Amino acid sequence: MEAERLVQAGLRGLAESGTAHDIVAEAWQARALAQAIGSHLALCGPLELRGEARGLSEAGEYPAWGAAGPRAARLTGVGDPRSALTALGELLTEVGVALVGVASVTDDEGLYWQCMEAIDAADEAGDRVRGMLRRLDVREQVRPRPPDPPRPRTTIPRQERNPAQDQAQERDRSRERNQAPEHDRERDRARDR
């Protein structure tokens, strides 16, 4: 199953949790999913993410999963790393909020410490996810801009030549050339006086 669909299943599972123990179980499911996504990105993800993804993939201690096992075992791929990591970060935040709620009202010391351990795991995973998202942001800022498309060449339309106009222009130029020496001679005479 694609990563984003598994994250959505985790959000639904968390929302449907009826007891404090269900919330803790969903927290561990989210942590397992974070590790599975981290493992996948460490092997197949963008190069910039691989170091941080390896940290996310490090195995932790988990309670017994029961017959169903971790939801993360169904992960088949991470199509869009940015979308998957954004969704995973959202899930980890929701898990943290739910765990704080359980820990703040429980009288069961064992459940309280389970919540604290799960909160730490969710926070650590969330930090790594945010780090990977920052690396993606940097990569996109550094990525060279694609070249501009070639501009169409503009040509100045050629005007049809009018022989009468050409002759008139040539006469004007000729007159200017002939007048220039006369003008120069007059200037020289005035200077000599």
PDB file of N, CA and C in Angstrom, residues 58-134:
ATOM      1  N   GLU A  58      15.697   3.510  12.052  1.00  0.00           N
ATOM      2  CA  GLU A  58      16.271   2.690  13.126  1.00  0.00           C
ATOM      3  C   GLU A  58      15.171   2.051  13.957  1.00  0.00           C
ATOM      4  N   ALA A  59      15.322   0.768  14.167  1.00  0.00           N
ATOM      5  CA  ALA A  59      14.284   0.002  14.879  1.00  0.00           C
ATOM      6  C   ALA A  59      14.252   0.372  16.355  1.00  0.00           C
ATOM      7  N   GLY A  60      13.080   0.356  16.886  1.00  0.00           N
ATOM      8  CA  GLY A  60      12.898   0.609  18.309  1.00  0.00           C
ATOM      9  C   GLY A  60      12.250  -0.607  18.957  1.00  0.00           C
ATOM     10  N   GLU A  61      12.060  -0.511  20.218  1.00  0.00           N
ATOM     11  CA  GLU A  61      11.389  -1.584  20.954  1.00  0.00           C
ATOM     12  C   GLU A  61       9.886  -1.391  20.813  1.00  0.00           C
ATOM     13  N   TYR A  62       9.217  -2.465  20.514  1.00  0.00           N
ATOM     14  CA  TYR A  62       7.769  -2.382  20.355  1.00  0.00           C
ATOM     15  C   TYR A  62       7.084  -3.392  21.260  1.00  0.00           C
ATOM     16  N   PRO A  63       5.868  -3.071  21.621  1.00  0.00           N
ATOM     17  CA  PRO A  63       5.074  -4.071  22.346  1.00  0.00           C
ATOM     18  C   PRO A  63       4.684  -5.175  21.368  1.00  0.00           C
ATOM     19  N   ALA A  64       4.138  -6.244  21.867  1.00  0.00           N
ATOM     20  CA  ALA A  64       3.678  -7.329  20.992  1.00  0.00           C
ATOM     21  C   ALA A  64       2.586  -6.779  20.081  1.00  0.00           C
ATOM     22  N   TRP A  65       2.668  -7.112  18.790  1.00  0.00           N
ATOM     23  CA  TRP A  65       1.729  -6.558  17.820  1.00  0.00           C
ATOM     24  C   TRP A  65       0.398  -7.284  17.782  1.00  0.00           C
ATOM     25  N   GLY A  66       0.371  -8.496  18.193  1.00  0.00           N
ATOM     26  CA  GLY A  66      -0.867  -9.262  18.063  1.00  0.00           C
ATOM     27  C   GLY A  66      -0.940  -9.894  16.690  1.00  0.00           C
ATOM     28  N   ALA A  67      -2.065 -10.466  16.368  1.00  0.00           N
ATOM     29  CA  ALA A  67      -2.231 -11.216  15.116  1.00  0.00           C
ATOM     30  C   ALA A  67      -2.150 -10.319  13.881  1.00  0.00           C
ATOM     31  N   ALA A  68      -2.647  -9.104  13.962  1.00  0.00           N
ATOM     32  CA  ALA A  68      -2.694  -8.226  12.791  1.00  0.00           C
ATOM     33  C   ALA A  68      -1.309  -7.729  12.384  1.00  0.00           C
ATOM     34  N   GLY A  69      -0.406  -7.583  13.345  1.00  0.00           N
ATOM     35  CA  GLY A  69       0.929  -7.079  13.037  1.00  0.00           C
ATOM     36  C   GLY A  69       0.898  -5.589  12.734  1.00  0.00           C
ATOM     37  N   PRO A  70       2.038  -5.012  12.439  1.00  0.00           N
ATOM     38  CA  PRO A  70       2.066  -3.582  12.172  1.00  0.00           C
ATOM     39  C   PRO A  70       1.480  -3.266  10.795  1.00  0.00           C
ATOM     40  N   ARG A  71       0.749  -2.182  10.723  1.00  0.00           N
ATOM     41  CA  ARG A  71       0.169  -1.714   9.467  1.00  0.00           C
ATOM     42  C   ARG A  71       1.278  -1.400   8.463  1.00  0.00           C
ATOM     43  N   ALA A  72       2.414  -0.980   8.974  1.00  0.00           N
ATOM     44  CA  ALA A  72       3.539  -0.581   8.134  1.00  0.00           C
ATOM     45  C   ALA A  72       4.070  -1.722   7.269  1.00  0.00           C
ATOM     46  N   ALA A  73       3.793  -2.949   7.647  1.00  0.00           N
ATOM     47  CA  ALA A  73       4.271  -4.096   6.858  1.00  0.00           C
ATOM     48  C   ALA A  73       3.646  -4.108   5.467  1.00  0.00           C
ATOM     49  N   ARG A  74       2.559  -3.365   5.279  1.00  0.00           N
ATOM     50  CA  ARG A  74       1.893  -3.316   3.966  1.00  0.00           C
ATOM     51  C   ARG A  74       2.439  -2.223   3.050  1.00  0.00           C
ATOM     52  N   LEU A  75       3.459  -1.501   3.501  1.00  0.00           N
ATOM     53  CA  LEU A  75       4.023  -0.420   2.683  1.00  0.00           C
ATOM     54  C   LEU A  75       4.644  -0.986   1.412  1.00  0.00           C
ATOM     55  N   THR A  76       4.214  -0.450   0.276  1.00  0.00           N
ATOM     56  CA  THR A  76       4.763  -0.885  -1.017  1.00  0.00           C
ATOM     57  C   THR A  76       5.597   0.193  -1.683  1.00  0.00           C
ATOM     58  N   GLY A  77       5.402   1.451  -1.308  1.00  0.00           N
ATOM     59  CA  GLY A  77       6.181   2.498  -1.948  1.00  0.00           C
ATOM     60  C   GLY A  77       5.856   3.875  -1.416  1.00  0.00           C
ATOM     61  N   VAL A  78       6.738   4.809  -1.770  1.00  0.00           N
ATOM     62  CA  VAL A  78       6.565   6.213  -1.414  1.00  0.00           C
ATOM     63  C   VAL A  78       6.595   6.977  -2.730  1.00  0.00           C
ATOM     64  N   GLY A  79       5.416   7.245  -3.274  1.00  0.00           N
ATOM     65  CA  GLY A  79       5.330   7.889  -4.583  1.00  0.00           C
ATOM     66  C   GLY A  79       5.893   9.297  -4.590  1.00  0.00           C
ATOM     67  N   ASP A  80       5.449  10.134  -3.689  1.00  0.00           N
ATOM     68  CA  ASP A  80       5.891  11.526  -3.618  1.00  0.00           C
ATOM     69  C   ASP A  80       6.458  11.749  -2.221  1.00  0.00           C
ATOM     70  N   PRO A  81       7.798  11.790  -2.070  1.00  0.00           N
ATOM     71  CA  PRO A  81       8.390  11.915  -0.745  1.00  0.00           C
ATOM     72  C   PRO A  81       7.883  13.123   0.040  1.00  0.00           C
ATOM     73  N   ARG A  82       7.730  14.285  -0.609  1.00  0.00           N
ATOM     74  CA  ARG A  82       7.274  15.466   0.116  1.00  0.00           C
ATOM     75  C   ARG A  82       5.871  15.257   0.686  1.00  0.00           C
ATOM     76  N   SER A  83       4.951  14.755  -0.128  1.00  0.00           N
ATOM     77  CA  SER A  83       3.574  14.541   0.350  1.00  0.00           C
ATOM     78  C   SER A  83       3.530  13.485   1.444  1.00  0.00           C
ATOM     79  N   ALA A  84       4.281  12.406   1.257  1.00  0.00           N
ATOM     80  CA  ALA A  84       4.288  11.333   2.255  1.00  0.00           C
ATOM     81  C   ALA A  84       4.860  11.830   3.581  1.00  0.00           C
ATOM     82  N   LEU A  85       5.962  12.579   3.522  1.00  0.00           N
ATOM     83  CA  LEU A  85       6.565  13.083   4.759  1.00  0.00           C
ATOM     84  C   LEU A  85       5.679  14.128   5.430  1.00  0.00           C
ATOM     85  N   THR A  86       5.023  14.959   4.647  1.00  0.00           N
ATOM     86  CA  THR A  86       4.111  15.955   5.219  1.00  0.00           C
ATOM     87  C   THR A  86       2.963  15.257   5.942  1.00  0.00           C
ATOM     88  N   ALA A  87       2.385  14.248   5.296  1.00  0.00           N
ATOM     89  CA  ALA A  87       1.284  13.497   5.917  1.00  0.00           C
ATOM     90  C   ALA A  87       1.763  12.754   7.159  1.00  0.00           C
ATOM     91  N   LEU A  88       2.958  12.158   7.072  1.00  0.00           N
ATOM     92  CA  LEU A  88       3.505  11.445   8.229  1.00  0.00           C
ATOM     93  C   LEU A  88       3.743  12.401   9.394  1.00  0.00           C
ATOM     94  N   GLY A  89       4.264  13.587   9.106  1.00  0.00           N
ATOM     95  CA  GLY A  89       4.465  14.583  10.164  1.00  0.00           C
ATOM     96  C   GLY A  89       3.155  14.955  10.839  1.00  0.00           C
ATOM     97  N   GLU A  90       2.105  15.057  10.043  1.00  0.00           N
ATOM     98  CA  GLU A  90       0.773  15.351  10.582  1.00  0.00           C
ATOM     99  C   GLU A  90       0.303  14.225  11.506  1.00  0.00           C
ATOM    100  N   LEU A  91       0.490  12.985  11.064  1.00  0.00           N
ATOM    101  CA  LEU A  91       0.098  11.835  11.886  1.00  0.00           C
ATOM    102  C   LEU A  91       0.870  11.823  13.200  1.00  0.00           C
ATOM    103  N   LEU A  92       2.174  12.043  13.143  1.00  0.00           N
ATOM    104  CA  LEU A  92       2.988  12.017  14.360  1.00  0.00           C
ATOM    105  C   LEU A  92       2.577  13.124  15.327  1.00  0.00           C
ATOM    106  N   THR A  93       2.204  14.282  14.797  1.00  0.00           N
ATOM    107  CA  THR A  93       1.729  15.379  15.649  1.00  0.00           C
ATOM    108  C   THR A  93       0.428  14.992  16.336  1.00  0.00           C
ATOM    109  N   GLU A  94      -0.506  14.417  15.561  1.00  0.00           N
ATOM    110  CA  GLU A  94      -1.793  13.986  16.134  1.00  0.00           C
ATOM    111  C   GLU A  94      -1.585  12.912  17.206  1.00  0.00           C
ATOM    112  N   VAL A  95      -0.670  11.998  16.945  1.00  0.00           N
ATOM    113  CA  VAL A  95      -0.364  10.947  17.923  1.00  0.00           C
ATOM    114  C   VAL A  95       0.158  11.576  19.215  1.00  0.00           C
ATOM    115  N   GLY A  96       1.083  12.531  19.082  1.00  0.00           N
ATOM    116  CA  GLY A  96       1.633  13.195  20.266  1.00  0.00           C
ATOM    117  C   GLY A  96       0.562  13.881  21.096  1.00  0.00           C
ATOM    118  N   VAL A  97      -0.347  14.572  20.419  1.00  0.00           N
ATOM    119  CA  VAL A  97      -1.432  15.266  21.122  1.00  0.00           C
ATOM    120  C   VAL A  97      -2.328  14.254  21.854  1.00  0.00           C
ATOM    121  N   ALA A  98      -2.663  13.168  21.175  1.00  0.00           N
ATOM    122  CA  ALA A  98      -3.522  12.149  21.799  1.00  0.00           C
ATOM    123  C   ALA A  98      -2.837  11.511  23.009  1.00  0.00           C
ATOM    124  N   LEU A  99      -1.543  11.251  22.885  1.00  0.00           N
ATOM    125  CA  LEU A  99      -0.806  10.635  24.000  1.00  0.00           C
ATOM    126  C   LEU A  99      -0.710  11.570  25.205  1.00  0.00           C
ATOM    127  N   VAL A 100      -0.500  12.846  24.958  1.00  0.00           N
ATOM    128  CA  VAL A 100      -0.462  13.811  26.060  1.00  0.00           C
ATOM    129  C   VAL A 100      -1.809  13.821  26.776  1.00  0.00           C
ATOM    130  N   GLY A 101      -2.877  13.747  25.994  1.00  0.00           N
ATOM    131  CA  GLY A 101      -4.214  13.696  26.594  1.00  0.00           C
ATOM    132  C   GLY A 101      -4.395  12.478  27.485  1.00  0.00           C
ATOM    133  N   VAL A 102      -3.929  11.324  27.027  1.00  0.00           N
ATOM    134  CA  VAL A 102      -4.048  10.099  27.834  1.00  0.00           C
ATOM    135  C   VAL A 102      -3.188  10.199  29.084  1.00  0.00           C
ATOM    136  N   ALA A 103      -1.929  10.629  28.902  1.00  0.00           N
ATOM    137  CA  ALA A 103      -1.001  10.685  30.034  1.00  0.00           C
ATOM    138  C   ALA A 103      -1.474  11.654  31.113  1.00  0.00           C
ATOM    139  N   SER A 104      -2.141  12.718  30.704  1.00  0.00           N
ATOM    140  CA  SER A 104      -2.553  13.732  31.686  1.00  0.00           C
ATOM    141  C   SER A 104      -3.756  13.305  32.518  1.00  0.00           C
ATOM    142  N   VAL A 105      -4.513  12.294  32.087  1.00  0.00           N
ATOM    143  CA  VAL A 105      -5.705  11.893  32.854  1.00  0.00           C
ATOM    144  C   VAL A 105      -5.612  10.500  33.471  1.00  0.00           C
ATOM    145  N   THR A 106      -4.588   9.744  33.139  1.00  0.00           N
ATOM    146  CA  THR A 106      -4.537   8.370  33.640  1.00  0.00           C
ATOM    147  C   THR A 106      -4.012   8.299  35.075  1.00  0.00           C
ATOM    148  N   ASP A 107      -4.546   7.344  35.812  1.00  0.00           N
ATOM    149  CA  ASP A 107      -4.050   7.054  37.160  1.00  0.00           C
ATOM    150  C   ASP A 107      -3.137   5.838  37.135  1.00  0.00           C
ATOM    151  N   ASP A 108      -3.105   5.150  36.019  1.00  0.00           N
ATOM    152  CA  ASP A 108      -2.304   3.933  35.864  1.00  0.00           C
ATOM    153  C   ASP A 108      -0.863   4.330  35.548  1.00  0.00           C
ATOM    154  N   GLU A 109       0.047   4.052  36.489  1.00  0.00           N
ATOM    155  CA  GLU A 109       1.433   4.453  36.315  1.00  0.00           C
ATOM    156  C   GLU A 109       2.084   3.753  35.117  1.00  0.00           C
ATOM    157  N   GLY A 110       1.762   2.503  34.899  1.00  0.00           N
ATOM    158  CA  GLY A 110       2.311   1.762  33.756  1.00  0.00           C
ATOM    159  C   GLY A 110       1.885   2.393  32.430  1.00  0.00           C
ATOM    160  N   LEU A 111       0.608   2.744  32.321  1.00  0.00           N
ATOM    161  CA  LEU A 111       0.094   3.389  31.100  1.00  0.00           C
ATOM    162  C   LEU A 111       0.734   4.764  30.914  1.00  0.00           C
ATOM    163  N   TYR A 112       0.919   5.479  32.029  1.00  0.00           N
ATOM    164  CA  TYR A 112       1.550   6.788  31.951  1.00  0.00           C
ATOM    165  C   TYR A 112       2.943   6.678  31.333  1.00  0.00           C
ATOM    166  N   TRP A 113       3.740   5.713  31.813  1.00  0.00           N
ATOM    167  CA  TRP A 113       5.106   5.567  31.292  1.00  0.00           C
ATOM    168  C   TRP A 113       5.114   5.041  29.856  1.00  0.00           C
ATOM    169  N   GLN A 114       4.121   4.241  29.502  1.00  0.00           N
ATOM    170  CA  GLN A 114       3.999   3.827  28.094  1.00  0.00           C
ATOM    171  C   GLN A 114       3.745   5.059  27.209  1.00  0.00           C
ATOM    172  N   CYS A 115       2.882   5.948  27.687  1.00  0.00           N
ATOM    173  CA  CYS A 115       2.600   7.182  26.936  1.00  0.00           C
ATOM    174  C   CYS A 115       3.850   8.031  26.802  1.00  0.00           C
ATOM    175  N   MET A 116       4.610   8.167  27.890  1.00  0.00           N
ATOM    176  CA  MET A 116       5.832   8.985  27.851  1.00  0.00           C
ATOM    177  C   MET A 116       6.828   8.410  26.836  1.00  0.00           C
ATOM    178  N   GLU A 117       6.975   7.106  26.839  1.00  0.00           N
ATOM    179  CA  GLU A 117       7.888   6.460  25.894  1.00  0.00           C
ATOM    180  C   GLU A 117       7.406   6.655  24.458  1.00  0.00           C
ATOM    181  N   ALA A 118       6.109   6.511  24.251  1.00  0.00           N
ATOM    182  CA  ALA A 118       5.547   6.684  22.910  1.00  0.00           C
ATOM    183  C   ALA A 118       5.625   8.151  22.467  1.00  0.00           C
ATOM    184  N   ILE A 119       5.447   9.098  23.397  1.00  0.00           N
ATOM    185  CA  ILE A 119       5.577  10.523  23.071  1.00  0.00           C
ATOM    186  C   ILE A 119       7.006  10.816  22.618  1.00  0.00           C
ATOM    187  N   ASP A 120       7.982  10.286  23.351  1.00  0.00           N
ATOM    188  CA  ASP A 120       9.388  10.492  22.969  1.00  0.00           C
ATOM    189  C   ASP A 120       9.661   9.937  21.575  1.00  0.00           C
ATOM    190  N   ALA A 121       9.142   8.746  21.300  1.00  0.00           N
ATOM    191  CA  ALA A 121       9.356   8.124  19.989  1.00  0.00           C
ATOM    192  C   ALA A 121       8.705   8.954  18.874  1.00  0.00           C
ATOM    193  N   ALA A 122       7.482   9.444  19.126  1.00  0.00           N
ATOM    194  CA  ALA A 122       6.791  10.249  18.119  1.00  0.00           C
ATOM    195  C   ALA A 122       7.513  11.580  17.900  1.00  0.00           C
ATOM    196  N   ASP A 123       8.008  12.178  18.982  1.00  0.00           N
ATOM    197  CA  ASP A 123       8.745  13.440  18.852  1.00  0.00           C
ATOM    198  C   ASP A 123      10.034  13.256  18.055  1.00  0.00           C
ATOM    199  N   GLU A 124      10.754  12.207  18.364  1.00  0.00           N
ATOM    200  CA  GLU A 124      12.000  11.945  17.650  1.00  0.00           C
ATOM    201  C   GLU A 124      11.739  11.717  16.163  1.00  0.00           C
ATOM    202  N   ALA A 125      10.724  10.909  15.870  1.00  0.00           N
ATOM    203  CA  ALA A 125      10.376  10.660  14.469  1.00  0.00           C
ATOM    204  C   ALA A 125       9.926  11.953  13.792  1.00  0.00           C
ATOM    205  N   GLY A 126       9.117  12.757  14.488  1.00  0.00           N
ATOM    206  CA  GLY A 126       8.652  14.022  13.926  1.00  0.00           C
ATOM    207  C   GLY A 126       9.808  14.962  13.620  1.00  0.00           C
ATOM    208  N   ASP A 127      10.815  15.004  14.507  1.00  0.00           N
ATOM    209  CA  ASP A 127      11.993  15.846  14.262  1.00  0.00           C
ATOM    210  C   ASP A 127      12.722  15.408  12.993  1.00  0.00           C
ATOM    211  N   ARG A 128      12.858  14.116  12.807  1.00  0.00           N
ATOM    212  CA  ARG A 128      13.554  13.617  11.612  1.00  0.00           C
ATOM    213  C   ARG A 128      12.746  13.922  10.344  1.00  0.00           C
ATOM    214  N   VAL A 129      11.435  13.790  10.439  1.00  0.00           N
ATOM    215  CA  VAL A 129      10.576  14.092   9.290  1.00  0.00           C
ATOM    216  C   VAL A 129      10.702  15.573   8.920  1.00  0.00           C
ATOM    217  N   ARG A 130      10.671  16.452   9.910  1.00  0.00           N
ATOM    218  CA  ARG A 130      10.824  17.887   9.634  1.00  0.00           C
ATOM    219  C   ARG A 130      12.201  18.179   9.033  1.00  0.00           C
ATOM    220  N   GLY A 131      13.226  17.479   9.510  1.00  0.00           N
ATOM    221  CA  GLY A 131      14.562  17.646   8.939  1.00  0.00           C
ATOM    222  C   GLY A 131      14.602  17.245   7.470  1.00  0.00           C
ATOM    223  N   MET A 132      13.924  16.162   7.128  1.00  0.00           N
ATOM    224  CA  MET A 132      13.898  15.727   5.723  1.00  0.00           C
ATOM    225  C   MET A 132      13.126  16.716   4.857  1.00  0.00           C
ATOM    226  N   LEU A 133      12.036  17.258   5.384  1.00  0.00           N
ATOM    227  CA  LEU A 133      11.277  18.253   4.624  1.00  0.00           C
ATOM    228  C   LEU A 133      12.123  19.512   4.383  1.00  0.00           C
ATOM    229  N   ARG A 134      12.919  19.914   5.376  1.00  0.00           N
ATOM    230  CA  ARG A 134      13.814  21.064   5.184  1.00  0.00           C
ATOM    231  C   ARG A 134      14.840  20.767   4.091  1.00  0.00           C
TER     232      ARG A 134
END
